PDB file of C-alpha atoms in Angstrom:
ATOM      1  CA  MET A   1     -25.375  34.291  11.128  1.00  0.00           C
ATOM      2  CA  ILE A   2     -25.993  37.747  12.647  1.00  0.00           C
ATOM      3  CA  LYS A   3     -22.844  37.378  14.778  1.00  0.00           C
ATOM      4  CA  LYS A   4     -20.812  36.541  11.670  1.00  0.00           C
ATOM      5  CA  ILE A   5     -22.155  39.630   9.827  1.00  0.00           C
ATOM      6  CA  LYS A   6     -21.365  41.871  12.838  1.00  0.00           C
ATOM      7  CA  ALA A   7     -17.878  40.405  13.071  1.00  0.00           C
ATOM      8  CA  SER A   8     -17.322  40.990   9.375  1.00  0.00           C
ATOM      9  CA  ILE A   9     -18.426  44.641   9.673  1.00  0.00           C
ATOM     10  CA  SER A  10     -16.186  45.163  12.721  1.00  0.00           C
ATOM     11  CA  GLU A  11     -13.216  43.695  10.889  1.00  0.00           C
ATOM     12  CA  LYS A  12     -13.798  46.027   7.942  1.00  0.00           C
ATOM     13  CA  ILE A  13     -14.047  49.051  10.243  1.00  0.00           C
ATOM     14  CA  ILE A  14     -10.813  48.075  11.970  1.00  0.00           C
ATOM     15  CA  LEU A  15      -9.105  47.528   8.603  1.00  0.00           C
ATOM     16  CA  ILE A  16     -10.236  50.943   7.313  1.00  0.00           C
ATOM     17  CA  PHE A  17      -9.077  52.570  10.557  1.00  0.00           C
ATOM     18  CA  LEU A  18      -5.646  50.943  10.274  1.00  0.00           C
ATOM     19  CA  LEU A  19      -5.319  52.000   6.640  1.00  0.00           C
ATOM     20  CA  LEU A  20      -6.221  55.612   7.464  1.00  0.00           C
ATOM     21  CA  LEU A  21      -3.804  55.560  10.408  1.00  0.00           C
ATOM     22  CA  GLY A  22      -1.059  54.227   8.157  1.00  0.00           C
ATOM     23  CA  ILE A  23      -1.676  56.891   5.513  1.00  0.00           C
ATOM     24  CA  THR A  24      -1.712  59.685   8.126  1.00  0.00           C
ATOM     25  CA  THR A  25       1.445  58.399   9.809  1.00  0.00           C
ATOM     26  CA  SER A  26       3.232  58.090   6.453  1.00  0.00           C
ATOM     27  CA  GLY A  27       2.241  61.637   5.552  1.00  0.00           C
ATOM     28  CA  ILE A  28       3.578  63.004   8.836  1.00  0.00           C
ATOM     29  CA  TYR A  29       6.787  60.985   8.410  1.00  0.00           C
ATOM     30  CA  ILE A  30       7.341  62.361   4.898  1.00  0.00           C
ATOM     31  CA  ILE A  31       6.817  65.950   6.083  1.00  0.00           C
ATOM     32  CA  VAL A  32       9.189  65.480   9.027  1.00  0.00           C
ATOM     33  CA  LYS A  33      11.843  63.741   6.911  1.00  0.00           C
ATOM     34  CA  ASN A  34      11.651  66.166   3.991  1.00  0.00           C
ATOM     35  CA  GLU A  35      12.720  69.432   5.590  1.00  0.00           C
ATOM     36  CA  CYS A  36      12.876  71.041   2.161  1.00  0.00           C
ATOM     37  CA  LEU A  37       9.199  70.452   1.424  1.00  0.00           C
ATOM     38  CA  PHE A  38       8.003  74.032   2.005  1.00  0.00           C
ATOM     39  CA  VAL A  39      11.214  75.842   1.036  1.00  0.00           C
ATOM     40  CA  LYS A  40      11.050  77.829  -2.206  1.00  0.00           C
ATOM     41  CA  ASN A  41      13.753  77.019  -4.723  1.00  0.00           C
ATOM     42  CA  PHE A  42      14.703  80.050  -6.834  1.00  0.00           C
ATOM     43  CA  ASP A  43      15.581  79.557 -10.491  1.00  0.00           C
ATOM     44  CA  PRO A  44      18.058  82.243 -11.659  1.00  0.00           C
ATOM     45  CA  LYS A  45      16.697  81.876 -15.205  1.00  0.00           C
ATOM     46  CA  ASN A  46      13.461  83.472 -14.007  1.00  0.00           C
ATOM     47  CA  ILE A  47      15.153  86.460 -12.362  1.00  0.00           C
ATOM     48  CA  THR A  48      16.478  89.651 -13.940  1.00  0.00           C
ATOM     49  CA  PHE A  49      19.683  90.908 -12.313  1.00  0.00           C
ATOM     50  CA  VAL A  50      21.088  94.440 -12.460  1.00  0.00           C
ATOM     51  CA  LYS A  51      24.673  93.128 -12.442  1.00  0.00           C
ATOM     52  CA  PRO A  52      24.532  89.571 -13.835  1.00  0.00           C
ATOM     53  CA  ASN A  53      28.340  89.282 -14.002  1.00  0.00           C
ATOM     54  CA  ASN A  54      28.477  89.529 -10.214  1.00  0.00           C
ATOM     55  CA  ILE A  55      25.902  86.809  -9.530  1.00  0.00           C
ATOM     56  CA  ALA A  56      26.888  83.403  -8.122  1.00  0.00           C
ATOM     57  CA  ILE A  57      24.546  80.445  -7.615  1.00  0.00           C
ATOM     58  CA  MET A  58      25.309  77.969  -4.854  1.00  0.00           C
ATOM     59  CA  ASN A  59      23.194  74.804  -4.844  1.00  0.00           C
ATOM     60  CA  VAL A  60      22.767  73.030  -1.504  1.00  0.00           C
ATOM     61  CA  PRO A  61      20.435  70.221  -0.332  1.00  0.00           C
ATOM     62  CA  CYS A  62      17.259  72.368  -0.182  1.00  0.00           C
ATOM     63  CA  GLY A  63      17.858  74.440  -3.327  1.00  0.00           C
ATOM     64  CA  ASN A  64      19.657  77.464  -4.736  1.00  0.00           C
ATOM     65  CA  VAL A  65      21.311  80.296  -2.845  1.00  0.00           C
ATOM     66  CA  ILE A  66      21.757  83.286  -5.152  1.00  0.00           C
ATOM     67  CA  ILE A  67      24.525  85.670  -4.111  1.00  0.00           C
ATOM     68  CA  GLU A  68      25.517  89.069  -5.461  1.00  0.00           C
ATOM     69  CA  LEU A  69      29.267  89.669  -5.163  1.00  0.00           C
ATOM     70  CA  TYR A  70      30.747  93.114  -4.410  1.00  0.00           C
ATOM     71  CA  PRO A  71      34.058  93.582  -6.256  1.00  0.00           C
ATOM     72  CA  ASN A  72      33.852  97.339  -5.648  1.00  0.00           C
ATOM     73  CA  VAL A  73      33.866  96.724  -1.873  1.00  0.00           C
ATOM     74  CA  SER A  74      36.544  94.005  -1.648  1.00  0.00           C
ATOM     75  CA  PRO A  75      38.308  93.603  -5.015  1.00  0.00           C
ATOM     76  CA  LYS A  76      40.997  91.146  -3.824  1.00  0.00           C
ATOM     77  CA  GLY A  77      38.568  89.052  -1.800  1.00  0.00           C
ATOM     78  CA  VAL A  78      35.992  88.837  -4.589  1.00  0.00           C
ATOM     79  CA  LYS A  79      38.672  88.039  -7.165  1.00  0.00           C
ATOM     80  CA  ARG A  80      39.822  85.042  -5.073  1.00  0.00           C
ATOM     81  CA  PHE A  81      36.231  83.982  -4.393  1.00  0.00           C
ATOM     82  CA  MET A  82      35.241  84.167  -8.067  1.00  0.00           C
ATOM     83  CA  SER A  83      38.365  82.288  -9.112  1.00  0.00           C
ATOM     84  CA  LEU A  84      37.563  79.388  -6.783  1.00  0.00           C
ATOM     85  CA  ILE A  85      33.927  79.338  -7.894  1.00  0.00           C
ATOM     86  CA  ARG A  86      34.868  79.261 -11.575  1.00  0.00           C
ATOM     87  CA  SER A  87      37.297  76.376 -10.976  1.00  0.00           C
ATOM     88  CA  ASN A  88      34.527  74.340  -9.248  1.00  0.00           C
ATOM     89  CA  ALA A  89      36.694  74.176  -6.128  1.00  0.00           C
ATOM     90  CA  TYR A  90      33.716  74.485  -3.793  1.00  0.00           C
ATOM     91  CA  GLU A  91      31.759  71.527  -5.138  1.00  0.00           C
ATOM     92  CA  ASN A  92      31.223  68.765  -2.542  1.00  0.00           C
ATOM     93  CA  ILE A  93      32.703  70.872   0.260  1.00  0.00           C
ATOM     94  CA  ALA A  94      31.159  70.534   3.738  1.00  0.00           C
ATOM     95  CA  PHE A  95      29.280  73.077   5.817  1.00  0.00           C
ATOM     96  CA  HIS A  96      31.508  72.109   8.707  1.00  0.00           C
ATOM     97  CA  ARG A  97      30.468  74.851  11.130  1.00  0.00           C
ATOM     98  CA  VAL A  98      26.838  75.860  11.624  1.00  0.00           C
ATOM     99  CA  ILE A  99      25.180  77.928  14.342  1.00  0.00           C
ATOM    100  CA  LYS A 100      21.395  77.589  14.082  1.00  0.00           C
ATOM    101  CA  ASP A 101      19.720  80.715  12.666  1.00  0.00           C
ATOM    102  CA  LYS A 102      23.008  82.624  13.000  1.00  0.00           C
ATOM    103  CA  LEU A 103      25.736  81.432  10.667  1.00  0.00           C
ATOM    104  CA  VAL A 104      26.870  78.762   8.211  1.00  0.00           C
ATOM    105  CA  GLN A 105      30.545  78.260   7.349  1.00  0.00           C
ATOM    106  CA  THR A 106      32.169  76.248   4.564  1.00  0.00           C
ATOM    107  CA  GLY A 107      35.029  76.370   2.080  1.00  0.00           C
ATOM    108  CA  ASP A 108      37.712  74.162   3.627  1.00  0.00           C
ATOM    109  CA  LEU A 109      39.092  72.792   0.364  1.00  0.00           C
ATOM    110  CA  GLU A 110      41.794  70.731   2.064  1.00  0.00           C
ATOM    111  CA  PHE A 111      39.950  68.913   4.842  1.00  0.00           C
ATOM    112  CA  GLY A 112      36.270  69.421   3.993  1.00  0.00           C
ATOM    113  CA  LYS A 113      35.916  67.433   0.783  1.00  0.00           C
ATOM    114  CA  LYS A 114      33.096  64.894   0.579  1.00  0.00           C
ATOM    115  CA  GLY A 115      34.474  61.387   0.809  1.00  0.00           C
ATOM    116  CA  SER A 116      37.679  62.459   2.551  1.00  0.00           C
ATOM    117  CA  LEU A 117      36.596  64.566   5.522  1.00  0.00           C
ATOM    118  CA  ASN A 118      39.196  65.039   8.214  1.00  0.00           C
ATOM    119  CA  TYR A 119      37.214  65.799  11.366  1.00  0.00           C
ATOM    120  CA  LYS A 120      40.364  66.536  13.371  1.00  0.00           C
ATOM    121  CA  LYS A 121      41.604  69.232  11.009  1.00  0.00           C
ATOM    122  CA  ILE A 122      38.481  70.544   9.278  1.00  0.00           C
ATOM    123  CA  GLY A 123      38.319  74.311   9.497  1.00  0.00           C
ATOM    124  CA  THR A 124      42.086  74.707   9.240  1.00  0.00           C
ATOM    125  CA  GLY A 125      42.568  73.733   5.602  1.00  0.00           C
ATOM    126  CA  LYS A 126      44.010  75.881   2.834  1.00  0.00           C
ATOM    127  CA  SER A 127      43.376  76.350  -0.870  1.00  0.00           C
ATOM    128  CA  GLY A 128      46.990  76.110  -2.002  1.00  0.00           C
ATOM    129  CA  PHE A 129      46.897  79.630  -3.450  1.00  0.00           C
ATOM    130  CA  GLY A 130      48.112  81.429  -0.349  1.00  0.00           C
ATOM    131  CA  THR A 131      46.374  83.966   1.845  1.00  0.00           C
ATOM    132  CA  ILE A 132      45.172  87.413   0.784  1.00  0.00           C
ATOM    133  CA  LYS A 133      45.098  90.771   2.540  1.00  0.00           C
ATOM    134  CA  SER A 134      42.078  91.706   4.620  1.00  0.00           C
ATOM    135  CA  GLU A 135      39.740  94.344   3.184  1.00  0.00           C
ATOM    136  CA  ILE A 136      37.881  95.564   6.235  1.00  0.00           C
ATOM    137  CA  ASP A 137      38.166  99.346   5.972  1.00  0.00           C
ATOM    138  CA  SER A 138      34.848  99.850   4.205  1.00  0.00           C
ATOM    139  CA  SER A 139      31.588 100.845   5.853  1.00  0.00           C
ATOM    140  CA  PHE A 140      29.973  97.543   4.899  1.00  0.00           C
ATOM    141  CA  ASN A 141      27.022  96.602   7.130  1.00  0.00           C
ATOM    142  CA  TYR A 142      26.891  92.944   8.093  1.00  0.00           C
ATOM    143  CA  THR A 143      23.153  92.493   7.799  1.00  0.00           C
ATOM    144  CA  GLU A 144      21.277  89.211   7.343  1.00  0.00           C
ATOM    145  CA  GLY A 145      22.583  87.278   4.332  1.00  0.00           C
ATOM    146  CA  SER A 146      26.004  88.933   4.198  1.00  0.00           C
ATOM    147  CA  VAL A 147      28.870  86.770   2.945  1.00  0.00           C
ATOM    148  CA  GLY A 148      32.346  87.196   4.417  1.00  0.00           C
ATOM    149  CA  LEU A 149      35.744  85.526   4.220  1.00  0.00           C
ATOM    150  CA  VAL A 150      36.961  83.566   7.225  1.00  0.00           C
ATOM    151  CA  ARG A 151      40.315  84.497   8.780  1.00  0.00           C
ATOM    152  CA  THR A 152      42.354  83.460  11.808  1.00  0.00           C
ATOM    153  CA  PHE A 153      42.799  85.764  14.791  1.00  0.00           C
ATOM    154  CA  LYS A 154      45.164  87.785  12.608  1.00  0.00           C
ATOM    155  CA  ASN A 155      44.328  89.981   9.635  1.00  0.00           C
ATOM    156  CA  ASP A 156      45.595  89.158   6.126  1.00  0.00           C
ATOM    157  CA  THR A 157      44.909  85.422   6.583  1.00  0.00           C
ATOM    158  CA  GLU A 158      41.820  85.062   4.354  1.00  0.00           C
ATOM    159  CA  ASP A 159      41.875  82.177   1.891  1.00  0.00           C
ATOM    160  CA  SER A 160      39.023  79.950   0.652  1.00  0.00           C
ATOM    161  CA  GLN A 161      36.730  79.587   3.657  1.00  0.00           C
ATOM    162  CA  PHE A 162      33.669  81.791   3.906  1.00  0.00           C
ATOM    163  CA  PHE A 163      30.597  82.276   6.066  1.00  0.00           C
ATOM    164  CA  ILE A 164      27.071  83.543   5.520  1.00  0.00           C
ATOM    165  CA  ILE A 165      25.213  85.148   8.418  1.00  0.00           C
ATOM    166  CA  LEU A 166      21.533  84.372   8.982  1.00  0.00           C
ATOM    167  CA  GLN A 167      20.872  87.411  11.150  1.00  0.00           C
ATOM    168  CA  ASP A 168      22.310  90.915  11.520  1.00  0.00           C
ATOM    169  CA  GLU A 169      25.802  90.857  13.065  1.00  0.00           C
ATOM    170  CA  PRO A 170      26.995  94.443  13.685  1.00  0.00           C
ATOM    171  CA  LEU A 171      30.012  93.163  15.641  1.00  0.00           C
ATOM    172  CA  PHE A 172      31.353  91.664  12.382  1.00  0.00           C
ATOM    173  CA  GLU A 173      31.659  95.094  10.802  1.00  0.00           C
ATOM    174  CA  GLY A 174      35.269  96.151  10.412  1.00  0.00           C
ATOM    175  CA  GLU A 175      36.394  92.643  11.408  1.00  0.00           C
ATOM    176  CA  TYR A 176      35.878  90.465   8.325  1.00  0.00           C
ATOM    177  CA  THR A 177      36.308  90.943   4.578  1.00  0.00           C
ATOM    178  CA  PRO A 178      32.854  91.094   2.947  1.00  0.00           C
ATOM    179  CA  VAL A 179      32.449  89.585  -0.509  1.00  0.00           C
ATOM    180  CA  GLY A 180      28.717  89.751  -1.133  1.00  0.00           C
ATOM    181  CA  LYS A 181      25.179  89.177   0.040  1.00  0.00           C
ATOM    182  CA  VAL A 182      22.431  86.600  -0.456  1.00  0.00           C
ATOM    183  CA  LEU A 183      19.658  87.929  -2.706  1.00  0.00           C
ATOM    184  CA  TYR A 184      17.520  84.788  -2.719  1.00  0.00           C
ATOM    185  CA  GLY A 185      17.559  81.526  -0.774  1.00  0.00           C
ATOM    186  CA  LEU A 186      18.193  82.529   2.826  1.00  0.00           C
ATOM    187  CA  GLU A 187      15.568  80.010   3.981  1.00  0.00           C
ATOM    188  CA  VAL A 188      17.489  77.326   2.095  1.00  0.00           C
ATOM    189  CA  LEU A 189      20.546  78.080   4.232  1.00  0.00           C
ATOM    190  CA  LYS A 190      18.502  77.863   7.427  1.00  0.00           C
ATOM    191  CA  LYS A 191      17.867  74.203   6.596  1.00  0.00           C
ATOM    192  CA  ILE A 192      21.579  73.330   6.565  1.00  0.00           C
ATOM    193  CA  LYS A 193      22.242  70.624   9.147  1.00  0.00           C
ATOM    194  CA  HIS A 194      23.171  71.859  12.626  1.00  0.00           C
ATOM    195  CA  GLU A 195      23.907  70.233  15.974  1.00  0.00           C
ATOM    196  CA  LYS A 196      22.245  71.090  19.284  1.00  0.00           C
ATOM    197  CA  HIS A 197      25.385  71.045  21.403  1.00  0.00           C
ATOM    198  CA  SER A 198      28.188  71.839  18.974  1.00  0.00           C
ATOM    199  CA  GLU A 199      29.000  74.325  16.215  1.00  0.00           C
ATOM    200  CA  TYR A 200      30.976  71.669  14.364  1.00  0.00           C
ATOM    201  CA  ILE A 201      28.930  69.142  12.432  1.00  0.00           C
ATOM    202  CA  LEU A 202      29.186  65.368  12.314  1.00  0.00           C
ATOM    203  CA  ARG A 203      28.065  64.042   8.893  1.00  0.00           C
ATOM    204  CA  PRO A 204      27.467  67.556   7.518  1.00  0.00           C
ATOM    205  CA  ASN A 205      25.613  68.847   4.474  1.00  0.00           C
ATOM    206  CA  PHE A 206      27.656  69.731   1.398  1.00  0.00           C
ATOM    207  CA  ILE A 207      27.683  72.270  -1.419  1.00  0.00           C
ATOM    208  CA  ASN A 208      26.353  70.457  -4.479  1.00  0.00           C
ATOM    209  CA  SER A 209      27.557  73.042  -6.967  1.00  0.00           C
ATOM    210  CA  PHE A 210      28.716  76.660  -7.016  1.00  0.00           C
ATOM    211  CA  LYS A 211      28.848  78.586 -10.289  1.00  0.00           C
ATOM    212  CA  MET A 212      28.882  82.104 -11.651  1.00  0.00           C
ATOM    213  CA  LEU A 213      25.766  83.100 -13.602  1.00  0.00           C
ATOM    214  CA  ASN A 214      27.914  84.360 -16.507  1.00  0.00           C
TER     215      ASN A 214
END
């Protein structure tokens, strides 16, 4: 009888231990899987902006990235950028090039669309509206969060692709057309999927939506 009671107690202890282990393991798994868990998501409705007409909100997997555009710095570049945002052209477009803690690049409207990615050509696609002239003569400082238009090795080849830097990049100054800067959500961008051994991403993250505030 005593042996049966001891066995019963031991079984209960083991069962409790296994349950606690399962709960702990599940909790760790959820934290590891949900990279967005501790990332703050900024709601533009709760923020007062000095120039609301120049504010764009890009929603990505971990939340909102709020960008102030600079039409006074690069009028042609910002005009193109705003036009594409207002036409919803950037929705479901891949972050096809990502360098961890340094840079994210997206905006290939031709080969970067969700559901029809072309891994051989992504990064070379066009918008269909032609290229625009580079605007790189300003004294714009490419500090953390700056947004610039992608070009080829030649000037005057900017189109729809853009990048956002995640650290200061003084070597970019005078090289790329700046269109704005991230005000809120830089940590959200740091959670964009990256690869250890390549800048170009297999099964990338996508822009969910990109809209002007007004």
